[in-house]
Coordinates of C-alpha atoms in Angstrom, one line a residue:
X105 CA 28.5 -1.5 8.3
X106 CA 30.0 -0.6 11.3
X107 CA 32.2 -3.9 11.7
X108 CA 35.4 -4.4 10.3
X109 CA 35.2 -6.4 7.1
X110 CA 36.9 -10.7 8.0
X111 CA 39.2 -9.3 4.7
X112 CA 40.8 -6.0 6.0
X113 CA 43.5 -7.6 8.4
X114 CA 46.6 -9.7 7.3
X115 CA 44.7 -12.5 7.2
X116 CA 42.9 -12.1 4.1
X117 CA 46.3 -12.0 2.7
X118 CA 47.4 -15.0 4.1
X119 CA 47.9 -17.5 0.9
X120 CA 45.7 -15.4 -1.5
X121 CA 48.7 -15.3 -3.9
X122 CA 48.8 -19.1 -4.1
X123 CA 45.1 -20.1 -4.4
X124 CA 43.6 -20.1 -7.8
X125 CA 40.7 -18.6 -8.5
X126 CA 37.0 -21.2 -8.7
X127 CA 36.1 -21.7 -12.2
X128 CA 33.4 -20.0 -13.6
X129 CA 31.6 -19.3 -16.7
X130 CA 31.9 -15.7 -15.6
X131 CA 35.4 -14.5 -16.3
X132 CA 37.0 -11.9 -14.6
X133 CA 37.6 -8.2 -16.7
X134 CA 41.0 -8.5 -18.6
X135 CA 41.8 -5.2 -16.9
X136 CA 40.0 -2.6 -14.9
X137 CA 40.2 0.5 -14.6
X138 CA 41.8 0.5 -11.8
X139 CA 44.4 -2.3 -12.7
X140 CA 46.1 -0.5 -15.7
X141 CA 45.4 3.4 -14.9
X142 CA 46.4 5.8 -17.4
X143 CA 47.7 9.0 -16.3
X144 CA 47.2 10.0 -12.6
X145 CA 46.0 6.6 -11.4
X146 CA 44.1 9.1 -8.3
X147 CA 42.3 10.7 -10.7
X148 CA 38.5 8.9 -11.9
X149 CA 38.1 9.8 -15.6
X150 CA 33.8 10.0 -15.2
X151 CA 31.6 12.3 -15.4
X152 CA 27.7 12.0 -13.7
X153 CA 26.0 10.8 -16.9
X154 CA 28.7 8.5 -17.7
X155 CA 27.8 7.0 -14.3
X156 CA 24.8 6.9 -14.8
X157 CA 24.7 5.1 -17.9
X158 CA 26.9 2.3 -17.1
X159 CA 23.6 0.2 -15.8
X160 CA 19.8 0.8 -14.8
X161 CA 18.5 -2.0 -12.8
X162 CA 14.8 -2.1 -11.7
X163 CA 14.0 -4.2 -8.5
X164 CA 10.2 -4.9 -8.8
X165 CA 8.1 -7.0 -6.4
X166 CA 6.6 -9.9 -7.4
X167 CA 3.8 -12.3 -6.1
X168 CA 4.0 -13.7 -2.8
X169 CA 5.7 -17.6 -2.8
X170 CA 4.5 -19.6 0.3
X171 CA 6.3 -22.4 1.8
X172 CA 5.4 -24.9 4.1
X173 CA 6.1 -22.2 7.4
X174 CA 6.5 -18.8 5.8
X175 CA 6.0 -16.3 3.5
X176 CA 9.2 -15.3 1.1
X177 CA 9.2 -12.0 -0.8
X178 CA 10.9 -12.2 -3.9
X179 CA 12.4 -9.3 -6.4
X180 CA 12.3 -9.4 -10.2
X181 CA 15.9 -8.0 -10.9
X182 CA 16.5 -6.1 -14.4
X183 CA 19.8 -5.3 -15.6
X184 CA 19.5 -2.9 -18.6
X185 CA 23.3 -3.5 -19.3
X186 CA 22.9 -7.5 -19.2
X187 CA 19.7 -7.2 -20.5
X188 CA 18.0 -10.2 -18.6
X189 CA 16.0 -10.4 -15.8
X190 CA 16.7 -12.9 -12.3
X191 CA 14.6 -13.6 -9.5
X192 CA 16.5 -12.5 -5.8
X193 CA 15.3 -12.8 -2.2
X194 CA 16.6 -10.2 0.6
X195 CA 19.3 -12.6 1.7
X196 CA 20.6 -13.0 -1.5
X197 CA 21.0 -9.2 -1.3
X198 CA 23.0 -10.0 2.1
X199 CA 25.5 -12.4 0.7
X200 CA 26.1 -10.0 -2.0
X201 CA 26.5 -7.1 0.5
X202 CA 29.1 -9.5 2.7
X203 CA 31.1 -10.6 -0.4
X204 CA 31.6 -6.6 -1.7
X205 CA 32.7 -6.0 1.5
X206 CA 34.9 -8.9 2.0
X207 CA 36.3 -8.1 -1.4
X208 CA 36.6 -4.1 -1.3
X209 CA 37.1 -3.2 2.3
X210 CA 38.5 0.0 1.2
X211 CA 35.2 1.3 -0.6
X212 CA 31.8 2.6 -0.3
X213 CA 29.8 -0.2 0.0
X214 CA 26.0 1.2 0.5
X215 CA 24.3 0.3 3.4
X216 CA 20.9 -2.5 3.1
X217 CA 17.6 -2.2 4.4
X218 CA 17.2 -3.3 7.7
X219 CA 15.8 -6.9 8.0
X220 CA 12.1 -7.1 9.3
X221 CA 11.8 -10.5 11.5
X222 CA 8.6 -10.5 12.2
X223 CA 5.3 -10.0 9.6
X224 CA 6.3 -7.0 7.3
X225 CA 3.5 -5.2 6.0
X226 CA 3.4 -4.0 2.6
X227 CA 4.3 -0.4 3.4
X228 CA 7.5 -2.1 4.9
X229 CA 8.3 -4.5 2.1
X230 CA 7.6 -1.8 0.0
X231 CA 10.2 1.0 1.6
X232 CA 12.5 -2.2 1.3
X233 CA 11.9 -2.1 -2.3
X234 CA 13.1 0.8 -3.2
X235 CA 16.0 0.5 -0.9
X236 CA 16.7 -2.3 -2.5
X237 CA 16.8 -0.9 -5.9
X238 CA 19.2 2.1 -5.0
X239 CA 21.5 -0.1 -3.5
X240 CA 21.8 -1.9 -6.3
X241 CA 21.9 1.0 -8.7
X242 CA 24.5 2.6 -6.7
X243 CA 26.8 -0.5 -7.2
X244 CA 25.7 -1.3 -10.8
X245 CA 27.5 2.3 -11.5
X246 CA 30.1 2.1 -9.2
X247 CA 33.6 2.4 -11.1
X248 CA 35.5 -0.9 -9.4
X249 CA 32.3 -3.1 -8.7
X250 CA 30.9 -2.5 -12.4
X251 CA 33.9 -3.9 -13.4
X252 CA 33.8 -7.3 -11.5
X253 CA 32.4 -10.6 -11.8
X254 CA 30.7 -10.4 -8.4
X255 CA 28.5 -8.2 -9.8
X256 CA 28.0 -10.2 -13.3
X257 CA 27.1 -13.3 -11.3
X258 CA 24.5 -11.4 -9.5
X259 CA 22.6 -9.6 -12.1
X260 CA 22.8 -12.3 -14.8
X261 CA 23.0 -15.8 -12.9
X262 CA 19.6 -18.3 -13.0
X263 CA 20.6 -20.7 -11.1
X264 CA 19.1 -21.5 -7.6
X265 CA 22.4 -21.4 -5.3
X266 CA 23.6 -17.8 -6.2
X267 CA 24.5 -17.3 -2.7
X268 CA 27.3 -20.0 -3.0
X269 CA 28.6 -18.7 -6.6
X270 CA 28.9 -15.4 -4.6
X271 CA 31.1 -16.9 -2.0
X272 CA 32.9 -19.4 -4.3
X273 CA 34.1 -16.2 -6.2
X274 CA 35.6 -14.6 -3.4
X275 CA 37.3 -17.6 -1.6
X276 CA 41.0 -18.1 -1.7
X277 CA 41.0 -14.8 -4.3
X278 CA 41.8 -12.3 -1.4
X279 CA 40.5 -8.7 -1.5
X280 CA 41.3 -5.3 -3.6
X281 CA 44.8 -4.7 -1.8
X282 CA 45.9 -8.7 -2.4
X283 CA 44.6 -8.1 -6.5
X284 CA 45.7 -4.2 -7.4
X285 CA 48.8 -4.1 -9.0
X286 CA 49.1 -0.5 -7.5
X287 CA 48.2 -1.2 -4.1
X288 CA 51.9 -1.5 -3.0
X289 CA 52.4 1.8 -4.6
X290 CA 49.6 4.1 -3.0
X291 CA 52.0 5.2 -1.4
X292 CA 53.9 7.1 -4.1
X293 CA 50.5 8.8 -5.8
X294 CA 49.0 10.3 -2.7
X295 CA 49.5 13.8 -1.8
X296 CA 52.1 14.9 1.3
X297 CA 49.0 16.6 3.2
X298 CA 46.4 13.3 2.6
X299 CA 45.5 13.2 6.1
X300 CA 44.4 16.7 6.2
X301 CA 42.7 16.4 3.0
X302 CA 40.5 13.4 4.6
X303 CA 39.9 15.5 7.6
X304 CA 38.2 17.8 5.8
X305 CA 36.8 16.0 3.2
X306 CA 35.3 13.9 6.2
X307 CA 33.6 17.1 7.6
X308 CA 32.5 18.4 4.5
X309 CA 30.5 14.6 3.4
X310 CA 29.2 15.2 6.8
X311 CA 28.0 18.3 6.8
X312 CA 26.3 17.8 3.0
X313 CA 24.8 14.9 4.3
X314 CA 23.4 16.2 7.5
X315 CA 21.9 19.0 4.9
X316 CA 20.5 16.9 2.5
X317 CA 18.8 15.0 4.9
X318 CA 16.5 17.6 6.3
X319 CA 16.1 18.2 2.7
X320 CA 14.6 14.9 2.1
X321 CA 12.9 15.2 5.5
X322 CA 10.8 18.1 4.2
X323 CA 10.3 17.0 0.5
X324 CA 9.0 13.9 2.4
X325 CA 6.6 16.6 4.5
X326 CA 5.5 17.9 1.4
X327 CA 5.0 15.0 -1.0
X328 CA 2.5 14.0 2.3
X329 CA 1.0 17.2 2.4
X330 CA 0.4 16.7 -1.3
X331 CA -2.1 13.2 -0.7
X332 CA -3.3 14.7 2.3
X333 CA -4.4 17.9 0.4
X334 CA -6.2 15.2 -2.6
X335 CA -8.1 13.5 0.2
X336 CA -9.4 17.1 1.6
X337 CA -10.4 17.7 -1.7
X338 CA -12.1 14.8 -2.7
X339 CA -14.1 14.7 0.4
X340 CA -14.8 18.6 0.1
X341 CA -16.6 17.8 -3.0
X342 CA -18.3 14.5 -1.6
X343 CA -19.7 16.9 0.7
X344 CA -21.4 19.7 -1.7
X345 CA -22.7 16.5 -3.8
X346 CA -24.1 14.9 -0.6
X347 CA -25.8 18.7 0.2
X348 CA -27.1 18.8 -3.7
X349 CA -28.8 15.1 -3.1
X350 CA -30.6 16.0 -0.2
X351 CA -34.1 15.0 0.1
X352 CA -35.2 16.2 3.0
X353 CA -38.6 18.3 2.3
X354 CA -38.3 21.6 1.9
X355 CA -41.5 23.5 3.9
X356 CA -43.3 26.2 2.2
X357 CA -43.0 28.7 4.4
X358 CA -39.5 28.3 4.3
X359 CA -38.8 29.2 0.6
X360 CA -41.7 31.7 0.4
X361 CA -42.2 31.0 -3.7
X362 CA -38.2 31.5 -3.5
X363 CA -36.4 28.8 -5.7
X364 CA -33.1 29.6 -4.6
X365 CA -32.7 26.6 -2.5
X366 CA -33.8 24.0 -5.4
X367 CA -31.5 25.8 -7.8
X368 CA -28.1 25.5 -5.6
X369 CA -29.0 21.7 -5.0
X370 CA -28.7 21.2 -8.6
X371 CA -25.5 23.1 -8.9
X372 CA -24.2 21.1 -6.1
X373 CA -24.9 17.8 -7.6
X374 CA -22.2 17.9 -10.3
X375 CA -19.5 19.9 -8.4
X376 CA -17.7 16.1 -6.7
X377 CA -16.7 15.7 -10.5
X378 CA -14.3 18.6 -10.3
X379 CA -13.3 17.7 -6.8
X380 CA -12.2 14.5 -8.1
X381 CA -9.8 15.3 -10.5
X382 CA -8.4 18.3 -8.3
X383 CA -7.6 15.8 -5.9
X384 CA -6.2 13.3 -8.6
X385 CA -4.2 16.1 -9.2
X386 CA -3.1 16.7 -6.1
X387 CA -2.3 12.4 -5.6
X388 CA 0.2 12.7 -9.0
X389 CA 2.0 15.8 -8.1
X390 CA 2.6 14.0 -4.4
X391 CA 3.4 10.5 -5.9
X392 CA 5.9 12.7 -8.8
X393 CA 7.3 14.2 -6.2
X394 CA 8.2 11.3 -4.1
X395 CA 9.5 9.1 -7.0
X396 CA 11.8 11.9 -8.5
X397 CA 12.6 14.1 -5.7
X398 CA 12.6 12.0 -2.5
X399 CA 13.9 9.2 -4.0
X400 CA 17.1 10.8 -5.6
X401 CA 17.2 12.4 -2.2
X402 CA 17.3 9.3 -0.9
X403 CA 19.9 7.8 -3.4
X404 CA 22.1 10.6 -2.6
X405 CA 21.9 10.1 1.1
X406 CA 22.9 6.6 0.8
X407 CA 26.2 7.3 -1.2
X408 CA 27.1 9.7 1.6
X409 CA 26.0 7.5 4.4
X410 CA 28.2 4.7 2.2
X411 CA 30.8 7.5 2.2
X412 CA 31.2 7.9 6.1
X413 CA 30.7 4.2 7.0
X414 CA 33.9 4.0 4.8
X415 CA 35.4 6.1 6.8
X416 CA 34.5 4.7 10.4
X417 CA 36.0 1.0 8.9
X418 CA 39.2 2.9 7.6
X419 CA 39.6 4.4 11.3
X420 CA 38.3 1.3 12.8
X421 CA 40.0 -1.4 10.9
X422 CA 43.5 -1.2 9.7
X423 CA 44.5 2.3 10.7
X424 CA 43.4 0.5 14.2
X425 CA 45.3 -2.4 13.3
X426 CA 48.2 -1.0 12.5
X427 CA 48.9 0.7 15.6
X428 CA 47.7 -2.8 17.4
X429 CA 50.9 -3.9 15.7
X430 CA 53.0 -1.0 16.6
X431 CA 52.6 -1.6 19.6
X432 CA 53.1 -5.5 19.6
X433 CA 56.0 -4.7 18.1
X434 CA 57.6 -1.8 20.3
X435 CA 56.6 -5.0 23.2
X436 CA 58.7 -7.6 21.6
X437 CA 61.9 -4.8 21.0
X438 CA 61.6 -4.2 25.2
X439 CA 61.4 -8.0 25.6
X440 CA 64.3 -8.6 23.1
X441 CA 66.5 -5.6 24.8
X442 CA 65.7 -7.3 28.4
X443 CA 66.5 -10.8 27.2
X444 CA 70.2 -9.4 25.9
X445 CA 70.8 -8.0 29.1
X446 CA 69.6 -10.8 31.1
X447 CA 71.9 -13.1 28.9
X448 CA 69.4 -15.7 27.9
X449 CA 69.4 -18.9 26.3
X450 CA 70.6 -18.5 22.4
X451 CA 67.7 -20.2 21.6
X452 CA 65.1 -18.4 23.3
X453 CA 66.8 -15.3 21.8
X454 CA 66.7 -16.3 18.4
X455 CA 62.9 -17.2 18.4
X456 CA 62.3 -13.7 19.6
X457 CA 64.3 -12.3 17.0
X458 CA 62.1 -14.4 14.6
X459 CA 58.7 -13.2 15.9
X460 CA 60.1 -9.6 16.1
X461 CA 61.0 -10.2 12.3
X462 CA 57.8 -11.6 11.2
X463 CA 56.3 -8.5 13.1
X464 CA 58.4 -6.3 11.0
X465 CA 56.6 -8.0 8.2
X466 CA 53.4 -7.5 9.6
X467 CA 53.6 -3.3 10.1
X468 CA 55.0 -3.1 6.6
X469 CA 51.4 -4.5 5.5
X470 CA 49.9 -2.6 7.9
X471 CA 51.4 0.5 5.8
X472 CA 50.8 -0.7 2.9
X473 CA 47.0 -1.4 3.4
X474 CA 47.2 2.2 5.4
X475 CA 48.0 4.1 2.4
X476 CA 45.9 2.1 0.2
X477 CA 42.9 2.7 2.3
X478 CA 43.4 6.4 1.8
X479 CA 44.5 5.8 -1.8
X480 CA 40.8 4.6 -2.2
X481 CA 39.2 6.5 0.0
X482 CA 40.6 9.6 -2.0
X483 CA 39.0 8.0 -5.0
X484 CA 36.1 7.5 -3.3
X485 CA 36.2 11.6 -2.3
X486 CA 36.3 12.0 -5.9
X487 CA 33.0 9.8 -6.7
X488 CA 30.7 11.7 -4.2
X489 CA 32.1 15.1 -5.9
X490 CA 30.6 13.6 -8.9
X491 CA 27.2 12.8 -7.8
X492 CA 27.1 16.2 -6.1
X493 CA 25.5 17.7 -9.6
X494 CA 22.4 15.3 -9.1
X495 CA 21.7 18.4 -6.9
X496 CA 20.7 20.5 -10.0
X497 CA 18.5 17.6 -11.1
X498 CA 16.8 16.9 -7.5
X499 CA 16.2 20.3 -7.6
X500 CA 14.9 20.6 -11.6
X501 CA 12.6 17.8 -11.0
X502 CA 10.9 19.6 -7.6
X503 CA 10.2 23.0 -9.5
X504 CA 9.4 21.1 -12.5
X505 CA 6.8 19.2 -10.3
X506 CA 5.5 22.2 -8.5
X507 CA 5.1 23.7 -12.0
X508 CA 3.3 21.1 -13.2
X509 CA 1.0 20.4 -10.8
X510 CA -0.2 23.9 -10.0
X511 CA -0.6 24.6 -13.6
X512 CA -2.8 22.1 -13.7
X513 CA -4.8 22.9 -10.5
X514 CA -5.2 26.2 -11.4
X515 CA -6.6 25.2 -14.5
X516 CA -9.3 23.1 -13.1
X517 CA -10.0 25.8 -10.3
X518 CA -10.4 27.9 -13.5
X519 CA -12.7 25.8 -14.9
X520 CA -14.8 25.2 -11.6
X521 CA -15.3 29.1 -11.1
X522 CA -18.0 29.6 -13.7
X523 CA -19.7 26.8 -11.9
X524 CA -19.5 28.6 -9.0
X525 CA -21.4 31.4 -10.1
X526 CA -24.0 29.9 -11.5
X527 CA -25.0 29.0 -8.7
X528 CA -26.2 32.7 -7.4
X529 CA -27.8 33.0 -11.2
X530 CA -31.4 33.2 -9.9
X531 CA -30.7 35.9 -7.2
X532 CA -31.9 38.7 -7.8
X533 CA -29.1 40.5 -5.4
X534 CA -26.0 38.4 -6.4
X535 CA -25.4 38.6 -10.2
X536 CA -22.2 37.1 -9.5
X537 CA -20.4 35.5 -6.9
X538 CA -18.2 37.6 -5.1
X539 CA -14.9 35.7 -5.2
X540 CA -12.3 37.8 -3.5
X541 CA -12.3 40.4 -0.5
X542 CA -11.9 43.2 -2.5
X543 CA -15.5 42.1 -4.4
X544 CA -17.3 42.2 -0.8
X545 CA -16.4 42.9 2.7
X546 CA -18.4 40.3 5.0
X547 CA -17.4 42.6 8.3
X548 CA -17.0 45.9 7.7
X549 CA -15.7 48.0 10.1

């Protein structure tokens, strides 16, 4: 993410105009959103649900494939919105990534899972699951990539050489700047203060994201804590039933005609039942918790880390370029200013004047990408400002989850307590068992 996408210099450029596009039975969107904006072309006309309805797409594992040297995982990918299902491997995931990038250099292109060279084991391949899947989602709903045939190809294609259809798509076509019709206009639709505006919208992203991920961090801790808490529990009550089974003779001297001990054995027996399903509770609240918290924690954090990538390839790539030719060309001025005084060949003096021409040409597409990086990347601004109220639903679904799951604790711990007591029932001290400090002090002062 880091490196600066083969189609963000001039050379992506370089005879896109004249190449026609590879023949498909995929065709390209009339028009996109973005090529025929109506109104202020800066301004994304969505809202979060509208988002969020343009595609679900579920990435599920299925059954290991073996080949004559090694192991392939393969995904089951569902598109909702194409409404059919293909079969993808990781690096078909990678060529997708590459051609986004190569195509829109100038957008948030989420971030994949790392890949694992060596034996993966299934809590890897799992993580790399769901990685998978927000990636995916986050494009599916992305307002330029829903639109294109990139993505078409990928969720609907059958065929076994998707990873060429990708790149057949994208070669000779050029990327978003060489196919907007407003890219040589950015210019005229961005504010006077945009660089200050992406200063601080940079340090804001950052900021929320450094935020949100100790969020996730401790939702993580206590989803844990949650599983942790149902194994406790279920070997709590393993415990009591393993006391209540005991059959180790009891001597008569010992209980003294006292039936006390025989009595809490059979209370004992029956108490793992309740154990169980406390700590079934406790699994469902922790597995609920990290499927609809952490996960949209996590989905979140990736459009942000998406969101500042974008940023290090604007600052990196042709903002970097362009002053690369700025300075090239403030070279070739001092060479052409020497070369008059020196009273050089005609010849040699024209072909600098050519090259310093063609230079010329090259910062005027430096500017033009330049302002159509921020024109996108102040779109892009827009599209995290949108996400932001997932908050309120990250946050509905924890308290919902906490809700839920001590409600239904407490009402097995409610139904557990008259268990409890019966087990003092033939004492003739302890009518009932004192549940609280208030009922008994054990060391009184």
């Amino acid at each position: 993410m880091d490196e600066e996408p083969p189609a963000a210099g001039t050379g992506a450029a370089g005879g896109a105009s004249d190449s026609a596009k590879p023949s498909s039975d995929l065709k390209e969107p009339e028009e996109s959103l973005m090529q025929t904006p109506q109104g202020n072309p800066l301004v994304l006309p969505h809202t979060l649900p509208e988002l969020l309805s343009k595609d679900t797409v579920q990435v599920e594992l299925i059954p290991e494939k073996k080949g004559l040297f090694l192991k392939h995982v393969e995904y089951e990918v569902s598109s909702k919105r194409f409404r059919c299902s293909v079969y993808r491997r990781y690096n078909d995931f990678v060529v997708f990534h590459e051609m986004l990038l190569q195509k829109f250099p100038y957008r948030m292109v989420p971030a994949l899972p790392p890949k694992r060279m060596l034996g993966a084991d299934r809590e890897f391949i799992e993580t790399r699951r769901r990685a998978l899947k927000r990636f995916i989602n986050l494009v599916a709903r992305h307002p330029p990539f829903s639109e294109d045939v990139l993505l078409k190809l990928f969720l609907s294609f059958s065929g076994s050489d998707v990873q060429n259809k990708l790149r057949e798509l994208v070669q000779g076509v050029g990327d978003e700047f060489m196919t907007c019709k407003l890219s040589t206009q950015a210019k005229d639709f961005l504010p006077a203060d945009i660089q200050v505006q992406f200063a601080a919208s940079r340090e804001l992203i950052r900021n929320i994201y450094n935020s949100f991920y100790k969020l996730r961090d401790r939702t993580e801790r206590i989803a844990s804590r949650a599983v942790d808490n149902a194994s406790d529990l279920l070997l709590f009550g393993k415990e009591l039933s393993a006391l209540g089974s005991d059959t180790t003779p009891l001597p008569s001297w010992a209980s003294l005609n006292n039936s006390a001990w025989g009595n809490l054995k059979q209370a004992l027996k029956g108490l793992s039942v309740e154990f169980a399903l406390l700590a079934d509770k406790a699994v469902q609240q922790g597995k609920q918790e990290e499927n609809d918290v952490v996960e949209k924690l996590n989905l979140f954090l990736d459009l942000l880390q998406s969101y500042k990538d974008l940023c290090e390839r604007h600052e990196k790539g042709v903002l970097h370029k362009h002053q690369r030719a700025l300075h090239k060309y403030s070279m070739m001025k001092r060479q052409m200013m020497s070369a008059t005084v020196q009273n050089k060949e005609p010849e040699s003096v024209e072909q600098l004047e050519s090259r310093i021409v063609e230079q010329e040409n090259a910062i005027l597409t430096m500017e033009l990408r330049n302002y159509f990086s921020l024109y996108c990347l102040h779109q892009e601004t827009q599209l995290i400002h949108i996400y932001l109220p997932l908050t309120s639903h990250i946050l509905g679904a924890f308290v919902n989850s906490q809700i839920q799951g001590h409600k239904e604790m407490s009402k097995v711990w409610n139904e557990l307590k008259p268990k409890l007591s019966c087990l003092f029932s033939g004492s003739s001290n302890l009518s009932a068992l004192p549940l609280s400090s208030q009922e008994v002090n054990f060391f009184p002062s």
